[in-house]
Amino acid sequence: LQDQLREFAKVREWEQFHSPKNLAMALVGEAGELVEIFQWLNEAQSRDLDDQERARVTEEIADIQIYLLRLADVLHISLASAVTDKIAENDRKYPVEESKGNARKYSRRKS
Amino acid sequence: LQDQLREFAKVREWEQFHSPKNLAMALVGEAGELVEIFQWLNEAQSRDLDDQERARVTEEIADIQIYLLRLADVLHISLASAVTDKIAENDRKYPVEESKGNARKYSRRKS
Amino acid sequence: LQDQLREFAKVREWEQFHSPKNLAMALVGEAGELVEIFQWLNEAQSRDLDDQERARVTEEIADIQIYLLRLADVLHISLASAVTDKIAENDRKYPVEESKGNARKYSRRKS
Amino acid sequence: LQDQLREFAKVREWEQFHSPKNLAMALVGEAGELVEIFQWLNEAQSRDLDDQERARVTEEIADIQIYLLRLADVLHISLASAVTDKIAENDRKYPVEESKGNARKYSRRKS
């Protein structure tokens, strides 16, 4: 997938625009569009999207994934290892028994 | 990976917090942290990170990937299909010959 | 206030970093930190912050306001006129009688 | 201005949507749109916007300012005091002589 995206950028001569700085901006822009879909919905509504909302979310998460893959690629970071390492770290950081709790405690712990 | 993350949330009773609305917020929060690493660097510097910056970027992209996987999972959206469909759409939308150009044209076209 | 912030940047030789591109990144970074405070709280909790959360929100909105003032300043845009114009436009765009409704309609209309 | 915006929301029965959580999301969404304007421009281009880009930036900073005013209002936080306090704090935190430097040092210090 990363090869495909790299080739896509290369043949269009877009690699010049794809600095990590710019890709990070593009990614947060798409994340902003994702949030806009949910901003006026309550949590229950956000779990029960209609077809139009669902289609928009699908597009935005695809855009985010694409920029994330590009960013990892141009920086030669292995996204798979990064995720695996982070999950292992989270496992240590949030032991099951101590990690159950209300949103506020959860929030404190996670921020 | 999604199974693993779902189980991680489940045993900690965090599923209640993982509404799509909240996960989208968490994702944009991590994207904001990613952007902060690059905000005062110029583009050339952003392509040539030192070890500390690199470690921070690796963490942030892992966090973003994890929330993206969780979000797709709770909404039963296939992230792989979403990406494949989007790449096909981009291929149609940006024909190679017409898509070469300067940043401003690129910007217009992409926004 | 803008004069004060401009002077603040100038004496520290930070004007070189304060391009509109970089200031926009800094702003979205702070907005991301703001969102992080609320991400695991439900809407009722978000209306009823404890002292610590309140102090964090106060800091983040100050940071956002400062970057917004700087951005308008470096681009010579009048923030006051921009807001006044936008309110007038919103008044036309959302007539009172047609604008009452549920979150979903609201969301459609606003996005 | 805050009175005007509060009234605007009230007559449209939008106050129910304007929880701090939702307003923070709306704000970061607008900040994301702001960043999108700059993402493929280099820093020099971002200092020298054409009319269309300038108009878009003006709209986005107005939207951000409006949501910031609303957020401060619903939480009864004084935006003016928050900014004044923050500038005083920054003055202490970044003494002039020690604060001059390159982007990387600047970045470390500010993050």
PDB file of N, CA, C and O in Angstrom, chain A residues 6-79:
ATOM      1  N   ARG A   6       3.319   5.858  -2.687  1.00  0.00           N
ATOM      2  CA  ARG A   6       4.548   6.549  -3.051  1.00  0.00           C
ATOM      3  C   ARG A   6       4.596   6.759  -4.564  1.00  0.00           C
ATOM      4  O   ARG A   6       4.910   7.844  -5.045  1.00  0.00           O
ATOM      5  N   GLU A   7       4.240   5.699  -5.309  1.00  0.00           N
ATOM      6  CA  GLU A   7       4.231   5.773  -6.765  1.00  0.00           C
ATOM      7  C   GLU A   7       3.193   6.814  -7.232  1.00  0.00           C
ATOM      8  O   GLU A   7       3.461   7.606  -8.141  1.00  0.00           O
ATOM      9  N   PHE A   8       2.035   6.801  -6.586  1.00  0.00           N
ATOM     10  CA  PHE A   8       0.962   7.760  -6.900  1.00  0.00           C
ATOM     11  C   PHE A   8       1.476   9.195  -6.790  1.00  0.00           C
ATOM     12  O   PHE A   8       1.241  10.031  -7.675  1.00  0.00           O
ATOM     13  N   ALA A   9       2.182   9.477  -5.713  1.00  0.00           N
ATOM     14  CA  ALA A   9       2.732  10.833  -5.508  1.00  0.00           C
ATOM     15  C   ALA A   9       3.852  11.121  -6.495  1.00  0.00           C
ATOM     16  O   ALA A   9       3.946  12.218  -7.049  1.00  0.00           O
ATOM     17  N   LYS A  10       4.667  10.107  -6.739  1.00  0.00           N
ATOM     18  CA  LYS A  10       5.840  10.302  -7.582  1.00  0.00           C
ATOM     19  C   LYS A  10       5.474  10.673  -9.020  1.00  0.00           C
ATOM     20  O   LYS A  10       5.988  11.644  -9.569  1.00  0.00           O
ATOM     21  N   VAL A  11       4.577   9.906  -9.620  1.00  0.00           N
ATOM     22  CA  VAL A  11       4.231  10.170 -11.019  1.00  0.00           C
ATOM     23  C   VAL A  11       3.523  11.516 -11.187  1.00  0.00           C
ATOM     24  O   VAL A  11       3.551  12.107 -12.259  1.00  0.00           O
ATOM     25  N   ARG A  12       2.903  11.998 -10.150  1.00  0.00           N
ATOM     26  CA  ARG A  12       2.252  13.319 -10.198  1.00  0.00           C
ATOM     27  C   ARG A  12       3.192  14.457  -9.760  1.00  0.00           C
ATOM     28  O   ARG A  12       2.767  15.600  -9.637  1.00  0.00           O
ATOM     29  N   GLU A  13       4.425  14.093  -9.449  1.00  0.00           N
ATOM     30  CA  GLU A  13       5.410  15.068  -8.964  1.00  0.00           C
ATOM     31  C   GLU A  13       4.905  15.795  -7.707  1.00  0.00           C
ATOM     32  O   GLU A  13       5.102  16.988  -7.538  1.00  0.00           O
ATOM     33  N   TRP A  14       4.265  15.033  -6.844  1.00  0.00           N
ATOM     34  CA  TRP A  14       3.739  15.605  -5.593  1.00  0.00           C
ATOM     35  C   TRP A  14       4.689  15.348  -4.418  1.00  0.00           C
ATOM     36  O   TRP A  14       4.421  15.802  -3.310  1.00  0.00           O
ATOM     37  N   GLU A  15       5.767  14.609  -4.672  1.00  0.00           N
ATOM     38  CA  GLU A  15       6.667  14.299  -3.550  1.00  0.00           C
ATOM     39  C   GLU A  15       7.234  15.566  -2.922  1.00  0.00           C
ATOM     40  O   GLU A  15       7.491  15.625  -1.730  1.00  0.00           O
ATOM     41  N   GLN A  16       7.436  16.580  -3.759  1.00  0.00           N
ATOM     42  CA  GLN A  16       7.937  17.862  -3.252  1.00  0.00           C
ATOM     43  C   GLN A  16       7.012  18.469  -2.180  1.00  0.00           C
ATOM     44  O   GLN A  16       7.457  19.207  -1.311  1.00  0.00           O
ATOM     45  N   PHE A  17       5.710  18.196  -2.276  1.00  0.00           N
ATOM     46  CA  PHE A  17       4.771  18.752  -1.286  1.00  0.00           C
ATOM     47  C   PHE A  17       4.676  17.869  -0.042  1.00  0.00           C
ATOM     48  O   PHE A  17       4.180  18.298   0.987  1.00  0.00           O
ATOM     49  N   HIS A  18       5.111  16.634  -0.189  1.00  0.00           N
ATOM     50  CA  HIS A  18       4.898  15.671   0.883  1.00  0.00           C
ATOM     51  C   HIS A  18       6.039  15.641   1.904  1.00  0.00           C
ATOM     52  O   HIS A  18       6.556  14.582   2.253  1.00  0.00           O
ATOM     53  N   SER A  19       6.422  16.800   2.393  1.00  0.00           N
ATOM     54  CA  SER A  19       7.330  16.841   3.541  1.00  0.00           C
ATOM     55  C   SER A  19       6.548  16.367   4.764  1.00  0.00           C
ATOM     56  O   SER A  19       5.320  16.493   4.811  1.00  0.00           O
ATOM     57  N   PRO A  20       7.243  15.835   5.762  1.00  0.00           N
ATOM     58  CA  PRO A  20       6.550  15.417   6.989  1.00  0.00           C
ATOM     59  C   PRO A  20       5.713  16.551   7.591  1.00  0.00           C
ATOM     60  O   PRO A  20       4.597  16.323   8.068  1.00  0.00           O
ATOM     61  N   LYS A  21       6.242  17.754   7.551  1.00  0.00           N
ATOM     62  CA  LYS A  21       5.488  18.898   8.083  1.00  0.00           C
ATOM     63  C   LYS A  21       4.141  19.036   7.377  1.00  0.00           C
ATOM     64  O   LYS A  21       3.094  19.157   8.009  1.00  0.00           O
ATOM     65  N   ASN A  22       4.187  19.009   6.043  1.00  0.00           N
ATOM     66  CA  ASN A  22       2.956  19.181   5.273  1.00  0.00           C
ATOM     67  C   ASN A  22       2.003  17.999   5.429  1.00  0.00           C
ATOM     68  O   ASN A  22       0.775  18.178   5.504  1.00  0.00           O
ATOM     69  N   LEU A  23       2.548  16.803   5.475  1.00  0.00           N
ATOM     70  CA  LEU A  23       1.696  15.619   5.641  1.00  0.00           C
ATOM     71  C   LEU A  23       1.015  15.622   7.009  1.00  0.00           C
ATOM     72  O   LEU A  23      -0.144  15.224   7.130  1.00  0.00           O
ATOM     73  N   ALA A  24       1.735  16.083   8.031  1.00  0.00           N
ATOM     74  CA  ALA A  24       1.118  16.193   9.363  1.00  0.00           C
ATOM     75  C   ALA A  24      -0.031  17.199   9.337  1.00  0.00           C
ATOM     76  O   ALA A  24      -1.081  16.978   9.951  1.00  0.00           O
ATOM     77  N   MET A  25       0.154  18.295   8.601  1.00  0.00           N
ATOM     78  CA  MET A  25      -0.918  19.281   8.474  1.00  0.00           C
ATOM     79  C   MET A  25      -2.124  18.692   7.740  1.00  0.00           C
ATOM     80  O   MET A  25      -3.271  18.906   8.135  1.00  0.00           O
ATOM     81  N   ALA A  26      -1.844  17.980   6.661  1.00  0.00           N
ATOM     82  CA  ALA A  26      -2.928  17.373   5.887  1.00  0.00           C
ATOM     83  C   ALA A  26      -3.701  16.378   6.752  1.00  0.00           C
ATOM     84  O   ALA A  26      -4.926  16.316   6.723  1.00  0.00           O
ATOM     85  N   LEU A  27      -2.943  15.620   7.558  1.00  0.00           N
ATOM     86  CA  LEU A  27      -3.578  14.629   8.425  1.00  0.00           C
ATOM     87  C   LEU A  27      -4.490  15.303   9.459  1.00  0.00           C
ATOM     88  O   LEU A  27      -5.640  14.895   9.645  1.00  0.00           O
ATOM     89  N   VAL A  28      -4.007  16.357  10.097  1.00  0.00           N
ATOM     90  CA  VAL A  28      -4.850  17.008  11.115  1.00  0.00           C
ATOM     91  C   VAL A  28      -6.041  17.700  10.453  1.00  0.00           C
ATOM     92  O   VAL A  28      -7.121  17.808  11.053  1.00  0.00           O
ATOM     93  N   GLY A  29      -5.870  18.137   9.221  1.00  0.00           N
ATOM     94  CA  GLY A  29      -7.002  18.720   8.490  1.00  0.00           C
ATOM     95  C   GLY A  29      -8.101  17.688   8.275  1.00  0.00           C
ATOM     96  O   GLY A  29      -9.285  17.962   8.495  1.00  0.00           O
ATOM     97  N   GLU A  30      -7.711  16.488   7.882  1.00  0.00           N
ATOM     98  CA  GLU A  30      -8.694  15.419   7.688  1.00  0.00           C
ATOM     99  C   GLU A  30      -9.311  15.001   9.024  1.00  0.00           C
ATOM    100  O   GLU A  30     -10.503  14.711   9.106  1.00  0.00           O
ATOM    101  N   ALA A  31      -8.487  14.971  10.070  1.00  0.00           N
ATOM    102  CA  ALA A  31      -9.012  14.636  11.401  1.00  0.00           C
ATOM    103  C   ALA A  31     -10.043  15.685  11.837  1.00  0.00           C
ATOM    104  O   ALA A  31     -11.048  15.365  12.478  1.00  0.00           O
ATOM    105  N   GLY A  32      -9.799  16.942  11.462  1.00  0.00           N
ATOM    106  CA  GLY A  32     -10.765  18.004  11.757  1.00  0.00           C
ATOM    107  C   GLY A  32     -12.085  17.757  11.029  1.00  0.00           C
ATOM    108  O   GLY A  32     -13.167  17.959  11.603  1.00  0.00           O
ATOM    109  N   GLU A  33     -11.996  17.311   9.778  1.00  0.00           N
ATOM    110  CA  GLU A  33     -13.223  17.004   9.025  1.00  0.00           C
ATOM    111  C   GLU A  33     -13.976  15.831   9.648  1.00  0.00           C
ATOM    112  O   GLU A  33     -15.207  15.798   9.666  1.00  0.00           O
ATOM    113  N   LEU A  34     -13.224  14.868  10.154  1.00  0.00           N
ATOM    114  CA  LEU A  34     -13.845  13.729  10.834  1.00  0.00           C
ATOM    115  C   LEU A  34     -14.630  14.200  12.063  1.00  0.00           C
ATOM    116  O   LEU A  34     -15.788  13.821  12.272  1.00  0.00           O
ATOM    117  N   VAL A  35     -13.997  15.042  12.850  1.00  0.00           N
ATOM    118  CA  VAL A  35     -14.634  15.548  14.064  1.00  0.00           C
ATOM    119  C   VAL A  35     -15.892  16.351  13.730  1.00  0.00           C
ATOM    120  O   VAL A  35     -16.893  16.295  14.455  1.00  0.00           O
ATOM    121  N   GLU A  36     -15.852  17.077  12.629  1.00  0.00           N
ATOM    122  CA  GLU A  36     -17.022  17.888  12.238  1.00  0.00           C
ATOM    123  C   GLU A  36     -18.280  17.044  12.026  1.00  0.00           C
ATOM    124  O   GLU A  36     -19.388  17.516  12.240  1.00  0.00           O
ATOM    125  N   ILE A  37     -18.087  15.807  11.594  1.00  0.00           N
ATOM    126  CA  ILE A  37     -19.244  14.928  11.386  1.00  0.00           C
ATOM    127  C   ILE A  37     -19.945  14.642  12.715  1.00  0.00           C
ATOM    128  O   ILE A  37     -21.160  14.518  12.778  1.00  0.00           O
ATOM    129  N   PHE A  38     -19.147  14.553  13.775  1.00  0.00           N
ATOM    130  CA  PHE A  38     -19.679  14.148  15.080  1.00  0.00           C
ATOM    131  C   PHE A  38     -20.013  15.294  16.019  1.00  0.00           C
ATOM    132  O   PHE A  38     -20.589  15.071  17.076  1.00  0.00           O
ATOM    133  N   GLN A  39     -19.638  16.514  15.660  1.00  0.00           N
ATOM    134  CA  GLN A  39     -19.628  17.568  16.679  1.00  0.00           C
ATOM    135  C   GLN A  39     -20.997  17.896  17.281  1.00  0.00           C
ATOM    136  O   GLN A  39     -21.091  18.250  18.438  1.00  0.00           O
ATOM    137  N   TRP A  40     -22.045  17.784  16.497  1.00  0.00           N
ATOM    138  CA  TRP A  40     -23.368  18.117  17.054  1.00  0.00           C
ATOM    139  C   TRP A  40     -24.188  16.873  17.392  1.00  0.00           C
ATOM    140  O   TRP A  40     -25.343  16.961  17.806  1.00  0.00           O
ATOM    141  N   LEU A  41     -23.620  15.714  17.170  1.00  0.00           N
ATOM    142  CA  LEU A  41     -24.311  14.472  17.554  1.00  0.00           C
ATOM    143  C   LEU A  41     -23.953  14.118  18.994  1.00  0.00           C
ATOM    144  O   LEU A  41     -22.841  14.375  19.438  1.00  0.00           O
ATOM    145  N   ASN A  42     -24.896  13.526  19.709  1.00  0.00           N
ATOM    146  CA  ASN A  42     -24.500  13.027  21.025  1.00  0.00           C
ATOM    147  C   ASN A  42     -23.846  11.655  20.851  1.00  0.00           C
ATOM    148  O   ASN A  42     -23.784  11.118  19.739  1.00  0.00           O
ATOM    149  N   GLU A  43     -23.354  11.110  21.953  1.00  0.00           N
ATOM    150  CA  GLU A  43     -22.585   9.867  21.828  1.00  0.00           C
ATOM    151  C   GLU A  43     -23.424   8.714  21.275  1.00  0.00           C
ATOM    152  O   GLU A  43     -22.946   7.931  20.452  1.00  0.00           O
ATOM    153  N   ALA A  44     -24.677   8.644  21.713  1.00  0.00           N
ATOM    154  CA  ALA A  44     -25.551   7.564  21.216  1.00  0.00           C
ATOM    155  C   ALA A  44     -25.761   7.722  19.713  1.00  0.00           C
ATOM    156  O   ALA A  44     -25.687   6.742  18.960  1.00  0.00           O
ATOM    157  N   GLN A  45     -26.019   8.939  19.262  1.00  0.00           N
ATOM    158  CA  GLN A  45     -26.196   9.162  17.816  1.00  0.00           C
ATOM    159  C   GLN A  45     -24.917   8.812  17.047  1.00  0.00           C
ATOM    160  O   GLN A  45     -24.982   8.322  15.925  1.00  0.00           O
ATOM    161  N   SER A  46     -23.778   9.083  17.677  1.00  0.00           N
ATOM    162  CA  SER A  46     -22.518   8.812  16.978  1.00  0.00           C
ATOM    163  C   SER A  46     -22.281   7.312  16.801  1.00  0.00           C
ATOM    164  O   SER A  46     -21.510   6.880  15.946  1.00  0.00           O
ATOM    165  N   ARG A  47     -22.944   6.502  17.627  1.00  0.00           N
ATOM    166  CA  ARG A  47     -22.828   5.043  17.487  1.00  0.00           C
ATOM    167  C   ARG A  47     -23.835   4.514  16.463  1.00  0.00           C
ATOM    168  O   ARG A  47     -23.816   3.339  16.117  1.00  0.00           O
ATOM    169  N   ASP A  48     -24.717   5.364  16.010  1.00  0.00           N
ATOM    170  CA  ASP A  48     -25.819   4.911  15.160  1.00  0.00           C
ATOM    171  C   ASP A  48     -25.967   5.872  13.982  1.00  0.00           C
ATOM    172  O   ASP A  48     -26.976   6.551  13.827  1.00  0.00           O
ATOM    173  N   LEU A  49     -24.956   5.899  13.132  1.00  0.00           N
ATOM    174  CA  LEU A  49     -24.913   6.854  12.017  1.00  0.00           C
ATOM    175  C   LEU A  49     -25.894   6.465  10.920  1.00  0.00           C
ATOM    176  O   LEU A  49     -26.138   5.279  10.693  1.00  0.00           O
ATOM    177  N   ASP A  50     -26.425   7.452  10.229  1.00  0.00           N
ATOM    178  CA  ASP A  50     -27.200   7.128   9.030  1.00  0.00           C
ATOM    179  C   ASP A  50     -26.236   6.944   7.855  1.00  0.00           C
ATOM    180  O   ASP A  50     -25.029   7.141   7.984  1.00  0.00           O
ATOM    181  N   ASP A  51     -26.785   6.551   6.700  1.00  0.00           N
ATOM    182  CA  ASP A  51     -25.929   6.171   5.566  1.00  0.00           C
ATOM    183  C   ASP A  51     -25.022   7.309   5.098  1.00  0.00           C
ATOM    184  O   ASP A  51     -23.862   7.084   4.744  1.00  0.00           O
ATOM    185  N   GLN A  52     -25.565   8.501   5.106  1.00  0.00           N
ATOM    186  CA  GLN A  52     -24.784   9.637   4.614  1.00  0.00           C
ATOM    187  C   GLN A  52     -23.606   9.941   5.557  1.00  0.00           C
ATOM    188  O   GLN A  52     -22.470  10.156   5.118  1.00  0.00           O
ATOM    189  N   GLU A  53     -23.903   9.943   6.852  1.00  0.00           N
ATOM    190  CA  GLU A  53     -22.841  10.179   7.841  1.00  0.00           C
ATOM    191  C   GLU A  53     -21.777   9.091   7.767  1.00  0.00           C
ATOM    192  O   GLU A  53     -20.583   9.354   7.826  1.00  0.00           O
ATOM    193  N   ARG A  54     -22.261   7.866   7.624  1.00  0.00           N
ATOM    194  CA  ARG A  54     -21.364   6.708   7.539  1.00  0.00           C
ATOM    195  C   ARG A  54     -20.427   6.807   6.334  1.00  0.00           C
ATOM    196  O   ARG A  54     -19.243   6.511   6.426  1.00  0.00           O
ATOM    197  N   ALA A  55     -20.972   7.240   5.209  1.00  0.00           N
ATOM    198  CA  ALA A  55     -20.157   7.387   3.996  1.00  0.00           C
ATOM    199  C   ALA A  55     -19.097   8.468   4.202  1.00  0.00           C
ATOM    200  O   ALA A  55     -17.947   8.329   3.771  1.00  0.00           O
ATOM    201  N   ARG A  56     -19.497   9.555   4.869  1.00  0.00           N
ATOM    202  CA  ARG A  56     -18.530  10.624   5.117  1.00  0.00           C
ATOM    203  C   ARG A  56     -17.411  10.148   6.053  1.00  0.00           C
ATOM    204  O   ARG A  56     -16.235  10.412   5.822  1.00  0.00           O
ATOM    205  N   VAL A  57     -17.799   9.437   7.121  1.00  0.00           N
ATOM    206  CA  VAL A  57     -16.790   8.918   8.054  1.00  0.00           C
ATOM    207  C   VAL A  57     -15.832   7.983   7.322  1.00  0.00           C
ATOM    208  O   VAL A  57     -14.609   8.054   7.502  1.00  0.00           O
ATOM    209  N   THR A  58     -16.386   7.124   6.474  1.00  0.00           N
ATOM    210  CA  THR A  58     -15.548   6.168   5.734  1.00  0.00           C
ATOM    211  C   THR A  58     -14.506   6.905   4.895  1.00  0.00           C
ATOM    212  O   THR A  58     -13.333   6.523   4.859  1.00  0.00           O
ATOM    213  N   GLU A  59     -14.928   7.975   4.238  1.00  0.00           N
ATOM    214  CA  GLU A  59     -13.984   8.776   3.431  1.00  0.00           C
ATOM    215  C   GLU A  59     -12.903   9.409   4.300  1.00  0.00           C
ATOM    216  O   GLU A  59     -11.727   9.418   3.945  1.00  0.00           O
ATOM    217  N   GLU A  60     -13.317   9.979   5.411  1.00  0.00           N
ATOM    218  CA  GLU A  60     -12.336  10.681   6.247  1.00  0.00           C
ATOM    219  C   GLU A  60     -11.322   9.727   6.853  1.00  0.00           C
ATOM    220  O   GLU A  60     -10.128  10.029   6.908  1.00  0.00           O
ATOM    221  N   ILE A  61     -11.794   8.557   7.324  1.00  0.00           N
ATOM    222  CA  ILE A  61     -10.815   7.641   7.916  1.00  0.00           C
ATOM    223  C   ILE A  61      -9.872   7.097   6.840  1.00  0.00           C
ATOM    224  O   ILE A  61      -8.704   6.841   7.112  1.00  0.00           O
ATOM    225  N   ALA A  62     -10.366   6.963   5.606  1.00  0.00           N
ATOM    226  CA  ALA A  62      -9.472   6.561   4.511  1.00  0.00           C
ATOM    227  C   ALA A  62      -8.414   7.647   4.280  1.00  0.00           C
ATOM    228  O   ALA A  62      -7.223   7.346   4.137  1.00  0.00           O
ATOM    229  N   ASP A  63      -8.840   8.893   4.243  1.00  0.00           N
ATOM    230  CA  ASP A  63      -7.878   9.992   4.042  1.00  0.00           C
ATOM    231  C   ASP A  63      -6.827  10.020   5.148  1.00  0.00           C
ATOM    232  O   ASP A  63      -5.637  10.199   4.889  1.00  0.00           O
ATOM    233  N   ILE A  64      -7.278   9.857   6.381  1.00  0.00           N
ATOM    234  CA  ILE A  64      -6.343   9.871   7.511  1.00  0.00           C
ATOM    235  C   ILE A  64      -5.353   8.716   7.385  1.00  0.00           C
ATOM    236  O   ILE A  64      -4.149   8.891   7.553  1.00  0.00           O
ATOM    237  N   GLN A  65      -5.884   7.524   7.054  1.00  0.00           N
ATOM    238  CA  GLN A  65      -5.008   6.357   6.917  1.00  0.00           C
ATOM    239  C   GLN A  65      -3.975   6.574   5.806  1.00  0.00           C
ATOM    240  O   GLN A  65      -2.802   6.223   5.954  1.00  0.00           O
ATOM    241  N   ILE A  66      -4.414   7.166   4.720  1.00  0.00           N
ATOM    242  CA  ILE A  66      -3.498   7.401   3.596  1.00  0.00           C
ATOM    243  C   ILE A  66      -2.378   8.374   4.000  1.00  0.00           C
ATOM    244  O   ILE A  66      -1.195   8.121   3.746  1.00  0.00           O
ATOM    245  N   TYR A  67      -2.733   9.456   4.650  1.00  0.00           N
ATOM    246  CA  TYR A  67      -1.686  10.406   5.065  1.00  0.00           C
ATOM    247  C   TYR A  67      -0.779   9.799   6.136  1.00  0.00           C
ATOM    248  O   TYR A  67       0.417  10.093   6.194  1.00  0.00           O
ATOM    249  N   LEU A  68      -1.339   8.947   6.979  1.00  0.00           N
ATOM    250  CA  LEU A  68      -0.526   8.301   8.010  1.00  0.00           C
ATOM    251  C   LEU A  68       0.496   7.354   7.361  1.00  0.00           C
ATOM    252  O   LEU A  68       1.672   7.328   7.767  1.00  0.00           O
ATOM    253  N   LEU A  69       0.041   6.614   6.369  1.00  0.00           N
ATOM    254  CA  LEU A  69       0.953   5.717   5.646  1.00  0.00           C
ATOM    255  C   LEU A  69       2.040   6.510   4.923  1.00  0.00           C
ATOM    256  O   LEU A  69       3.214   6.148   4.940  1.00  0.00           O
ATOM    257  N   ARG A  70       1.651   7.610   4.280  1.00  0.00           N
ATOM    258  CA  ARG A  70       2.626   8.451   3.577  1.00  0.00           C
ATOM    259  C   ARG A  70       3.652   9.028   4.547  1.00  0.00           C
ATOM    260  O   ARG A  70       4.842   9.046   4.288  1.00  0.00           O
ATOM    261  N   LEU A  71       3.169   9.530   5.674  1.00  0.00           N
ATOM    262  CA  LEU A  71       4.054  10.144   6.657  1.00  0.00           C
ATOM    263  C   LEU A  71       5.071   9.130   7.175  1.00  0.00           C
ATOM    264  O   LEU A  71       6.279   9.420   7.241  1.00  0.00           O
ATOM    265  N   ALA A  72       4.589   7.947   7.551  1.00  0.00           N
ATOM    266  CA  ALA A  72       5.500   6.902   8.023  1.00  0.00           C
ATOM    267  C   ALA A  72       6.497   6.556   6.924  1.00  0.00           C
ATOM    268  O   ALA A  72       7.695   6.376   7.181  1.00  0.00           O
ATOM    269  N   ASP A  73       6.029   6.513   5.689  1.00  0.00           N
ATOM    270  CA  ASP A  73       6.897   6.148   4.565  1.00  0.00           C
ATOM    271  C   ASP A  73       8.008   7.185   4.348  1.00  0.00           C
ATOM    272  O   ASP A  73       9.175   6.821   4.250  1.00  0.00           O
ATOM    273  N   VAL A  74       7.636   8.456   4.286  1.00  0.00           N
ATOM    274  CA  VAL A  74       8.683   9.453   3.999  1.00  0.00           C
ATOM    275  C   VAL A  74       9.684   9.564   5.153  1.00  0.00           C
ATOM    276  O   VAL A  74      10.824   9.983   4.953  1.00  0.00           O
ATOM    277  N   LEU A  75       9.279   9.196   6.353  1.00  0.00           N
ATOM    278  CA  LEU A  75      10.203   9.233   7.495  1.00  0.00           C
ATOM    279  C   LEU A  75      10.867   7.876   7.756  1.00  0.00           C
ATOM    280  O   LEU A  75      11.645   7.735   8.705  1.00  0.00           O
ATOM    281  N   HIS A  76      10.545   6.875   6.930  1.00  0.00           N
ATOM    282  CA  HIS A  76      11.094   5.526   7.115  1.00  0.00           C
ATOM    283  C   HIS A  76      10.841   5.014   8.536  1.00  0.00           C
ATOM    284  O   HIS A  76      11.726   4.491   9.202  1.00  0.00           O
ATOM    285  N   ILE A  77       9.620   5.242   9.007  1.00  0.00           N
ATOM    286  CA  ILE A  77       9.202   4.679  10.292  1.00  0.00           C
ATOM    287  C   ILE A  77       8.287   3.493   9.996  1.00  0.00           C
ATOM    288  O   ILE A  77       7.403   3.591   9.140  1.00  0.00           O
ATOM    289  N   SER A  78       8.490   2.379  10.687  1.00  0.00           N
ATOM    290  CA  SER A  78       7.591   1.240  10.495  1.00  0.00           C
ATOM    291  C   SER A  78       6.338   1.455  11.344  1.00  0.00           C
ATOM    292  O   SER A  78       6.378   1.410  12.573  1.00  0.00           O
ATOM    293  N   LEU A  79       5.229   1.654  10.641  1.00  0.00           N
ATOM    294  CA  LEU A  79       3.959   1.895  11.327  1.00  0.00           C
ATOM    295  C   LEU A  79       3.564   0.660  12.143  1.00  0.00           C
ATOM    296  O   LEU A  79       3.087   0.776  13.284  1.00  0.00           O
TER     297      LEU A  79
END
